CSV table of C-alpha atoms in Angstrom, one decimal:
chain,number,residue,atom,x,y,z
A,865,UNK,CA,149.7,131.3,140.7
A,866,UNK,CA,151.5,134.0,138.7
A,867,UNK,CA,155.1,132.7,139.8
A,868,UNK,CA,154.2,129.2,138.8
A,869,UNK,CA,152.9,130.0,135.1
A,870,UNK,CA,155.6,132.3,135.0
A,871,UNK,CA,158.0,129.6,135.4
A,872,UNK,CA,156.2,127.1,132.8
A,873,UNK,CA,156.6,129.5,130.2
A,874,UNK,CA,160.0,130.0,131.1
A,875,UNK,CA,160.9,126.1,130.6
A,876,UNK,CA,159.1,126.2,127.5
A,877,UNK,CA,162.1,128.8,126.2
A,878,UNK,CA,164.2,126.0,127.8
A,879,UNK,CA,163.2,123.0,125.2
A,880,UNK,CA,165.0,119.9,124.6
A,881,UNK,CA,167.9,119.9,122.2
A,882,UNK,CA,167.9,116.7,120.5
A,883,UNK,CA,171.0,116.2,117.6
A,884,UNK,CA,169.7,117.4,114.1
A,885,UNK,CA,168.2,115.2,111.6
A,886,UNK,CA,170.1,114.4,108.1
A,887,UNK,CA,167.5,115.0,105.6
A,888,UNK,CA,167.0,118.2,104.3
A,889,UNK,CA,164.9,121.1,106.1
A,890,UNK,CA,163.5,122.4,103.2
A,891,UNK,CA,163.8,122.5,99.7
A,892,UNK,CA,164.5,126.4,98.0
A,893,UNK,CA,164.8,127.7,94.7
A,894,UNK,CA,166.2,131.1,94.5
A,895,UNK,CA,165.2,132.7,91.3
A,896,UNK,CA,166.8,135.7,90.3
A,897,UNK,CA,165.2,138.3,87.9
A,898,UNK,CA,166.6,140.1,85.1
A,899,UNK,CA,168.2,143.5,86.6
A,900,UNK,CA,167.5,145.8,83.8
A,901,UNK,CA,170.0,148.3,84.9
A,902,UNK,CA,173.3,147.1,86.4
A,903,UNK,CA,172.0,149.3,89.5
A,904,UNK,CA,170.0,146.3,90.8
A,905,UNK,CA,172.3,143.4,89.8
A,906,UNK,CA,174.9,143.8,92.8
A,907,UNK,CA,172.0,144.0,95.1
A,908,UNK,CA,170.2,141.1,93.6
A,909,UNK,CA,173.0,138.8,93.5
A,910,UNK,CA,173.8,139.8,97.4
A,911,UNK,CA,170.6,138.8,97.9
A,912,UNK,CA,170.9,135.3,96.1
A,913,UNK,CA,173.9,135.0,98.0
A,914,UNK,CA,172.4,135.9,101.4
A,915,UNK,CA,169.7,132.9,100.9
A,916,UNK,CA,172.6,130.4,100.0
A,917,UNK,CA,174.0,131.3,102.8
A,918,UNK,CA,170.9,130.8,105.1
A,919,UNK,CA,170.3,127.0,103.7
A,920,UNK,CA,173.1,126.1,104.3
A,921,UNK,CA,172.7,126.9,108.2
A,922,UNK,CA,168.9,126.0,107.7
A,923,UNK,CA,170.4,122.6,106.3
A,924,UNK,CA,168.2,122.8,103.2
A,925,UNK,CA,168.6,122.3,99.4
A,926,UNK,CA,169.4,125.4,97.7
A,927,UNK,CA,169.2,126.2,94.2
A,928,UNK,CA,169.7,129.4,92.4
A,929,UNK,CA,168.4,130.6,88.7
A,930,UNK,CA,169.1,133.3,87.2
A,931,UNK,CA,172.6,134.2,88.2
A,932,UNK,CA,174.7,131.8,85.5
A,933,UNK,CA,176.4,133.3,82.5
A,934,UNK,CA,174.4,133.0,79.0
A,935,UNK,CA,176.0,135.7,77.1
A,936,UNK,CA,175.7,133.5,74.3
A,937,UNK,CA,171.7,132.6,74.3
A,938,UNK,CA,169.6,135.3,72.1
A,939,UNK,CA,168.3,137.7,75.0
A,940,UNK,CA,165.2,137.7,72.9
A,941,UNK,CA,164.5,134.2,72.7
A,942,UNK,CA,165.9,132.7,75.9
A,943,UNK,CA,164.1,130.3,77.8
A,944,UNK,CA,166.4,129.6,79.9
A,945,UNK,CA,165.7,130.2,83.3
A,946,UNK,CA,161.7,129.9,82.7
A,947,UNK,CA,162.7,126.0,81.7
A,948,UNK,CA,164.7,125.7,84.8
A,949,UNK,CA,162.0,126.4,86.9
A,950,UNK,CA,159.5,124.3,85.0
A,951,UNK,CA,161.9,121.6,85.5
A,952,UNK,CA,162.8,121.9,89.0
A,953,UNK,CA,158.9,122.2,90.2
A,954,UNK,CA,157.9,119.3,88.1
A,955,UNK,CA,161.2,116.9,89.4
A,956,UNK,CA,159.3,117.7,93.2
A,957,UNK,CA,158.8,114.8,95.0
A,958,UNK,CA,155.4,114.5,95.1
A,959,UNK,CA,155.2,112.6,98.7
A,960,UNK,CA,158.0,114.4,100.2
A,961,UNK,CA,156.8,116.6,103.7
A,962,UNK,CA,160.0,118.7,103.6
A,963,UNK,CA,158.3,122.2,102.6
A,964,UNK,CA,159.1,124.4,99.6
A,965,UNK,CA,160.0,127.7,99.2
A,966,UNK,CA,160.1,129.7,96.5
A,967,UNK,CA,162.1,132.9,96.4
A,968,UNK,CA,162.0,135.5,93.5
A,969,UNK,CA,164.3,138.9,93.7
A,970,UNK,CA,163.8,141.2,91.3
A,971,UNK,CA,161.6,143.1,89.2
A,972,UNK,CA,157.8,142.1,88.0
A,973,UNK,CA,155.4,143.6,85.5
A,974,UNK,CA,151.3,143.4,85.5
A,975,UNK,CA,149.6,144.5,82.4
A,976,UNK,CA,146.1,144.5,83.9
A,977,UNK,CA,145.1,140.8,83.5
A,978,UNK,CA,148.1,138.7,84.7
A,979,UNK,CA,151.4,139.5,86.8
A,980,UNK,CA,154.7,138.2,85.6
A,981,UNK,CA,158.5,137.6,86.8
A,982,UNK,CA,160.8,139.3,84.7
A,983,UNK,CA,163.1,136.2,83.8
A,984,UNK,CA,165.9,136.9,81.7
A,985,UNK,CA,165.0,136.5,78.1
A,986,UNK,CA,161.3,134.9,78.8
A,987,UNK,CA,159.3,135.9,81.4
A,988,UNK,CA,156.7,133.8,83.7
A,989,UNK,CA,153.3,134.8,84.6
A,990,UNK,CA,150.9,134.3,87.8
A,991,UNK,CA,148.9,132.0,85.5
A,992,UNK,CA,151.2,129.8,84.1
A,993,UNK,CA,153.1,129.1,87.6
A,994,UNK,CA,149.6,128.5,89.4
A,995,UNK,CA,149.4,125.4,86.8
A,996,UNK,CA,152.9,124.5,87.5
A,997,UNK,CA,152.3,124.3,91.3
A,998,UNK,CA,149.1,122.7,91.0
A,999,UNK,CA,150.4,119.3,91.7
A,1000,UNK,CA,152.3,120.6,94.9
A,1001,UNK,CA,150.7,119.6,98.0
A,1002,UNK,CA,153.8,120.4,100.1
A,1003,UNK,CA,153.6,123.1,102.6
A,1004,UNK,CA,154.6,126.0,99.9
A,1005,UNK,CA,156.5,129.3,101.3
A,1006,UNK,CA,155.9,131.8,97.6
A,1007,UNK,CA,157.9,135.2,98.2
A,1008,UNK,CA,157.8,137.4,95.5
A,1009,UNK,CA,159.9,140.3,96.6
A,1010,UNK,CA,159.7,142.0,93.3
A,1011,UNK,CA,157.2,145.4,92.0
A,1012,UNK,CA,153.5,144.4,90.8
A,1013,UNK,CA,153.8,141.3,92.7
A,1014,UNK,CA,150.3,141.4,94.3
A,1015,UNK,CA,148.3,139.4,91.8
A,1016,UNK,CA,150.5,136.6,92.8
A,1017,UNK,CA,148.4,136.1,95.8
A,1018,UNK,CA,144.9,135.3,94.0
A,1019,UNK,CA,146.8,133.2,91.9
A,1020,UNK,CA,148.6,131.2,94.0
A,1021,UNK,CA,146.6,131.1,97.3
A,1022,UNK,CA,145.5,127.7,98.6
A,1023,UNK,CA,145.6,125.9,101.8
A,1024,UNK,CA,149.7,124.9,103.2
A,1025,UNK,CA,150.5,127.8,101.7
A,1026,UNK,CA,152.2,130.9,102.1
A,1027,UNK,CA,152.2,133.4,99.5
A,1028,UNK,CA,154.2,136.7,100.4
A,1029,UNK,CA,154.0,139.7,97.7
A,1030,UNK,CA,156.1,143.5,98.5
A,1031,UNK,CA,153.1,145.3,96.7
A,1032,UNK,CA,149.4,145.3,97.7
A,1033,UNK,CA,148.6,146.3,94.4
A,1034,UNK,CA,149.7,145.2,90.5
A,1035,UNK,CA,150.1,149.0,90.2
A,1036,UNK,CA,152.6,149.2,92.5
A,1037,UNK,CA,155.3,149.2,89.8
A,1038,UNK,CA,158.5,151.3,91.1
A,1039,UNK,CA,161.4,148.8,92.4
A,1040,UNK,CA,160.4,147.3,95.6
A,1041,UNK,CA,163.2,146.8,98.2
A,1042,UNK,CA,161.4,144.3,100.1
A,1043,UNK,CA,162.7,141.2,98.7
A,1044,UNK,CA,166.1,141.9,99.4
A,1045,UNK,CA,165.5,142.3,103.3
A,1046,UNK,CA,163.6,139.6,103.5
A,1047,UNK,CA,166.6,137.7,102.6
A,1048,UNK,CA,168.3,139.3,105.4
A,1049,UNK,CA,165.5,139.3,107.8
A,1050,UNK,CA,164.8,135.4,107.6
A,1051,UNK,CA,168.0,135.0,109.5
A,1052,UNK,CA,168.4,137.9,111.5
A,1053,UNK,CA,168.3,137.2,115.5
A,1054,UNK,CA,166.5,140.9,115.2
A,1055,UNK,CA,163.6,139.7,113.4
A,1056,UNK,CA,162.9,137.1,116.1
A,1057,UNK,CA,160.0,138.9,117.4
A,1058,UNK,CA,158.6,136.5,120.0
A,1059,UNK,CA,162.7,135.5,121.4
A,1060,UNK,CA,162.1,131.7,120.8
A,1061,UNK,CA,165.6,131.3,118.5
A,1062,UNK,CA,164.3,130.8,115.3
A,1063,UNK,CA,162.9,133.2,112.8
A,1064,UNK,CA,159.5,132.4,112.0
A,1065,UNK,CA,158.2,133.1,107.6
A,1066,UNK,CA,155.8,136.1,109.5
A,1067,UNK,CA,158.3,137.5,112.1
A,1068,UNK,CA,160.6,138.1,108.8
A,1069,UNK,CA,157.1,139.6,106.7
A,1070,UNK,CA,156.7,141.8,109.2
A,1071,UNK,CA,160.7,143.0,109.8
A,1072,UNK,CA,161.2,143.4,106.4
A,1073,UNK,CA,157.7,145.0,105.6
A,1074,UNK,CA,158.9,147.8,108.2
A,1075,UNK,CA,162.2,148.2,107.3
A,1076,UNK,CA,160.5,148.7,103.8
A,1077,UNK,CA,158.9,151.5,104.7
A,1078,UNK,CA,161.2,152.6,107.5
A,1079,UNK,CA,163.5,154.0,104.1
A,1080,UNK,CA,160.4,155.5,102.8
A,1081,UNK,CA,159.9,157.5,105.8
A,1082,UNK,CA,163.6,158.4,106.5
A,1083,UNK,CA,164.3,159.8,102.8
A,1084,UNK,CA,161.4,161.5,103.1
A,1085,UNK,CA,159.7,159.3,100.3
A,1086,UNK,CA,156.4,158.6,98.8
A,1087,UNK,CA,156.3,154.5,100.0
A,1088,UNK,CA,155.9,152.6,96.8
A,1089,UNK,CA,155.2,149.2,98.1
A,1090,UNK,CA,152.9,148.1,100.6
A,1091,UNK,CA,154.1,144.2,101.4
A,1092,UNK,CA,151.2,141.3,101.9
A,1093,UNK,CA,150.8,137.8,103.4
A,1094,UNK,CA,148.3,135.4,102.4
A,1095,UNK,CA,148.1,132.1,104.4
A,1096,UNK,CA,144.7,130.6,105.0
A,1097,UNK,CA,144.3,130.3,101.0
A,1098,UNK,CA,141.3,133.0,101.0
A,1099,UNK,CA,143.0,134.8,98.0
A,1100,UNK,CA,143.2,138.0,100.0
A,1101,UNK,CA,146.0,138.8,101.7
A,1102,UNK,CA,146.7,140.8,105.1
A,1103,UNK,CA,149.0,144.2,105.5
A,1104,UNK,CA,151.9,144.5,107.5
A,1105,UNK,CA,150.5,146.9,109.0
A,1106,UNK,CA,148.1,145.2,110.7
A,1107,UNK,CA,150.4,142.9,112.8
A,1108,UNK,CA,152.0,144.3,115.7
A,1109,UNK,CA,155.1,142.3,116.1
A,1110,UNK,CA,153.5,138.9,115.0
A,1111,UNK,CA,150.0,139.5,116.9
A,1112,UNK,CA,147.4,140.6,114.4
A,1113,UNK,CA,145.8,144.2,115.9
A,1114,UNK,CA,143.5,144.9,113.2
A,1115,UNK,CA,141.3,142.4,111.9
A,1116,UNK,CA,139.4,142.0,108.5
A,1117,UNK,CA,135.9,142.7,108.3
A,1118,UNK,CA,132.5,140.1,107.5
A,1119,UNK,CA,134.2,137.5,109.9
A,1120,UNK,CA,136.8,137.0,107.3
A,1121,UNK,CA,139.4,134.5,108.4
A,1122,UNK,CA,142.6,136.6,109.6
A,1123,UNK,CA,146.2,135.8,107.8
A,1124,UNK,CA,149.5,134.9,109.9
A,1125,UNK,CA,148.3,131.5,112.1
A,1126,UNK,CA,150.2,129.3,109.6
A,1127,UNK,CA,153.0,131.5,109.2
A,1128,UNK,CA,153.6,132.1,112.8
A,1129,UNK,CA,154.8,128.1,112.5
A,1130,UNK,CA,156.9,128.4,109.4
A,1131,UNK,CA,160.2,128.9,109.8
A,1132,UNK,CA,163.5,127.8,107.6
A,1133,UNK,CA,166.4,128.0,110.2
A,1134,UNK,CA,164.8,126.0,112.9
A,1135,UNK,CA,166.1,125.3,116.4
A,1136,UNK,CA,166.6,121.4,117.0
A,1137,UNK,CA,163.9,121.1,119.3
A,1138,UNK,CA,161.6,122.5,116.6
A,1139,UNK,CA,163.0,119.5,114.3
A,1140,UNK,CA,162.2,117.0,116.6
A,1141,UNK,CA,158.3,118.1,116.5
A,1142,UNK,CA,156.2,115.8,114.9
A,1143,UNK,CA,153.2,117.0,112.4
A,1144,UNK,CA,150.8,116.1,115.3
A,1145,UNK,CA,152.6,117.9,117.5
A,1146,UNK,CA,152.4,121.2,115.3
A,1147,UNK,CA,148.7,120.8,114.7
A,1148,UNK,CA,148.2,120.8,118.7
A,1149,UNK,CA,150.6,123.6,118.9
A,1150,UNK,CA,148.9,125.5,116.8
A,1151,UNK,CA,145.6,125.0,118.3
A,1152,UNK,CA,146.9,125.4,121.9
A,1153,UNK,CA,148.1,128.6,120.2
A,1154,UNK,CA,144.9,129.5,119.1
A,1155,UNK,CA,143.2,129.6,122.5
A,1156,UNK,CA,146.0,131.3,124.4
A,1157,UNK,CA,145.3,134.5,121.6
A,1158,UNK,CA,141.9,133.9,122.3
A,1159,UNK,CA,142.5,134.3,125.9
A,1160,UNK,CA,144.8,137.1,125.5
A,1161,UNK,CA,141.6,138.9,123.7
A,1162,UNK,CA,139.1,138.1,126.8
A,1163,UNK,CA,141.8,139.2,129.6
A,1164,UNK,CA,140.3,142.6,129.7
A,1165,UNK,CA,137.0,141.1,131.0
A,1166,UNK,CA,138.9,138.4,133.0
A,1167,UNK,CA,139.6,138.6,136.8
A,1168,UNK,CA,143.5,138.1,137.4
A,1169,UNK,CA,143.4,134.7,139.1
A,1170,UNK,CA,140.6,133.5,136.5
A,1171,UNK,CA,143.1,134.8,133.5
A,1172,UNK,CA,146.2,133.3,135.1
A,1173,UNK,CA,144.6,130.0,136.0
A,1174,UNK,CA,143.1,129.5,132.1
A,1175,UNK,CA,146.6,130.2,130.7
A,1176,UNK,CA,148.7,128.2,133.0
A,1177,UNK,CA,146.7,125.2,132.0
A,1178,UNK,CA,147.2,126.3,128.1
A,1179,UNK,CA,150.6,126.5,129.0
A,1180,UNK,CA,151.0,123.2,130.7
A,1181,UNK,CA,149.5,121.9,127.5
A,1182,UNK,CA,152.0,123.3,125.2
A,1183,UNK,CA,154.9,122.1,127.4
A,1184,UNK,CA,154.0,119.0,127.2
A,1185,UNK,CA,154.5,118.9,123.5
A,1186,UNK,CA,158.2,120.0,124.2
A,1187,UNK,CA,159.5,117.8,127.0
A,1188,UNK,CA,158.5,114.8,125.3
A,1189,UNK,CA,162.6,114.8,124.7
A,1190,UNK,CA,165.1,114.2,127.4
A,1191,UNK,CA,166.4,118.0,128.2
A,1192,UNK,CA,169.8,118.1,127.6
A,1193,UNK,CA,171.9,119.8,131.2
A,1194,UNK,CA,172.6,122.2,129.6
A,1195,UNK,CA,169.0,123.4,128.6
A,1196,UNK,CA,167.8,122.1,131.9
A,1197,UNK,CA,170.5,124.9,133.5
A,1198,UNK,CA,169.2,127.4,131.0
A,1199,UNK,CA,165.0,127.1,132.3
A,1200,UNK,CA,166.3,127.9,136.0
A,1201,UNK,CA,168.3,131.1,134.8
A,1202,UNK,CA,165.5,132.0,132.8
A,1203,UNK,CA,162.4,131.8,134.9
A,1204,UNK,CA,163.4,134.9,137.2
A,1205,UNK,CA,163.5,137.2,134.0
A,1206,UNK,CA,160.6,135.8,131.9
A,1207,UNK,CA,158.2,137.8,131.1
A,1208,UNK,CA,154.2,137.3,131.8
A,1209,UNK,CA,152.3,136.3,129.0
């Protein structure tokens, strides 16, 4: 019994690889923040750069604000890059299903009441953006990798969405380094916790939460930022901390929904068999997902041969979503090397 679920997970690694799809993955807007000191600018700009870069492999739309010369706009007064993203939200496509993401790096302010992106010249608040996203019902990806960004998260949380924030407090004011790796960690073969080739939107949270406050602790440092995800649109947001790799080891209290299903699913550079998924297969992946952590919970109490007969059948079920493709030979050659060295479940 244990060989034989053994080698089902190990063809699930193996999934078809049908050719990729023209349209676009996802739609991104990078929006870079005023540096304040020409400290952060090289930094934020490599950052900007470092999410360019990943659209393009992720085959998605990719626009930048915040990085264009406008020596000659009054730094007071500028509206600049506030107006581009009002514009580029509201020309969404409202019945699109490619997802969203939106991406700030840099700095934020939160005066007690409302949390804001420090945009050159103007700056955009928590409220005003939660109005400007209203209309979005695309699954929306919100990272806000700047200080004070944890208001964010009560005002953007709803349901298809994922709102990430590097603080877990609007008093978390000193810079925050964890936008900048999260650039690097959404494409990093490292952050690929769970080894299925793509880089899921909570495998990158939680890489780039703990290189966060990996520097911290190596420079001997106070930590300064405490990052959050929010995904089930409760308004409350889960720690880093709390996830070991993706699975979720402490849980919130009063039966409060836990954050991280949704994101688990989310990624931006996807593997072609991932692209080939349709909604409905997602929605019974994710269910079939469910139960298998659910099992996982009960195996303590579980004889071996009860445990390993309840997850080959979830198994079975969530190969079935994947084979529904012809395997190319080469991933075909791929499940037979693998299934010696998978791993049990």
């Amino acid at each position: 019994m244990k060989r034989l679920v053994i080698f089902i997970f190990a063809a699930l690694l193996a999934a078809a690889t049908p050719a990729r799809a023209d349209a676009p993955t996802a739609d991104v807007c990078v929006v870079v923040g005023a540096a304040g000191d020409d400290s952060y600018a090289d930094g934020f700009a490599a950052a900007a750069k470092k999410w360019q870069d990943n659209c393009l492999k992720a085959d998605a739309t990719c626009t930048v604000i915040g990085l264009d010369d406008q020596k000659d706009a009054d730094p007071a007064k500028n509206s600049l890059d506030r107006d581009k993203l009002r514009d580029w939200i509201a020309a969404l496509d409202p019945n699109s299903t490619t997802p969203v993401w939106i991406i700030y790096i840099g700095h934020g302010t939160f005066d007690g009441k409302d949390a804001r992106l420090n945009l050159r010249g103007v700056h955009i608040s928590a409220a005003e953006l939660a109005v400007l996203l209203k209309p979005v019902k695309r699954t929306l990806v919100f990272v806000d990798g700047g200080s004070a960004s944890a208001p964010f998260i009560n005002a953007l949380s709803a349901q298809n969405r994922i709102i990430i924030t590097a603080t877990q407090t609007g008093k978390e004011v000193d810079y925050a380094r964890f936008g900048e790796l999260f650039a690097t960690a959404i494409a990093d073969p490292a952050a690929d916790l769970d080894q299925d080739g793509q880089v899921s939107v909570l495998e990158a949270f939680v890489t780039a939460a703990q290189r966060a406050q990996d520097f911290y602790t190596e420079n001997d440092r106070m930590a300064t930022e405490h990052a959050l995800i929010d995904d089930n649109g409760d308004k409350r947001g889960t720690p880093a901390s709390w996830f070991q790799g993706t699975r979720l080891v402490r849980h919130p209290q009063n039966n409060v929904e836990p954050d991280g299903d949704f994101a688990r699913n989310v990624d931006l550079i996807t593997t072609a068999a991932e692209r080939a998924l349709t909604d409905e297969d997602r929605t019974l992946r994710a269910q079939y997902e469910a139960e298998l952590e659910q099992l996982r919970q009960q195996k303590p109490n579980l004889g071996e041969d009860d445990y390993y007969a309840q997850l080959e059948i979830i198994l079975r079920k969530l190969a079935a979503i994947y084979v529904k493709a012809p395997a190319s030979p080469a991933a075909a050659g791929s499940a037979a090397t693998a299934a010696p060295a998978a791993t049990t479940p």
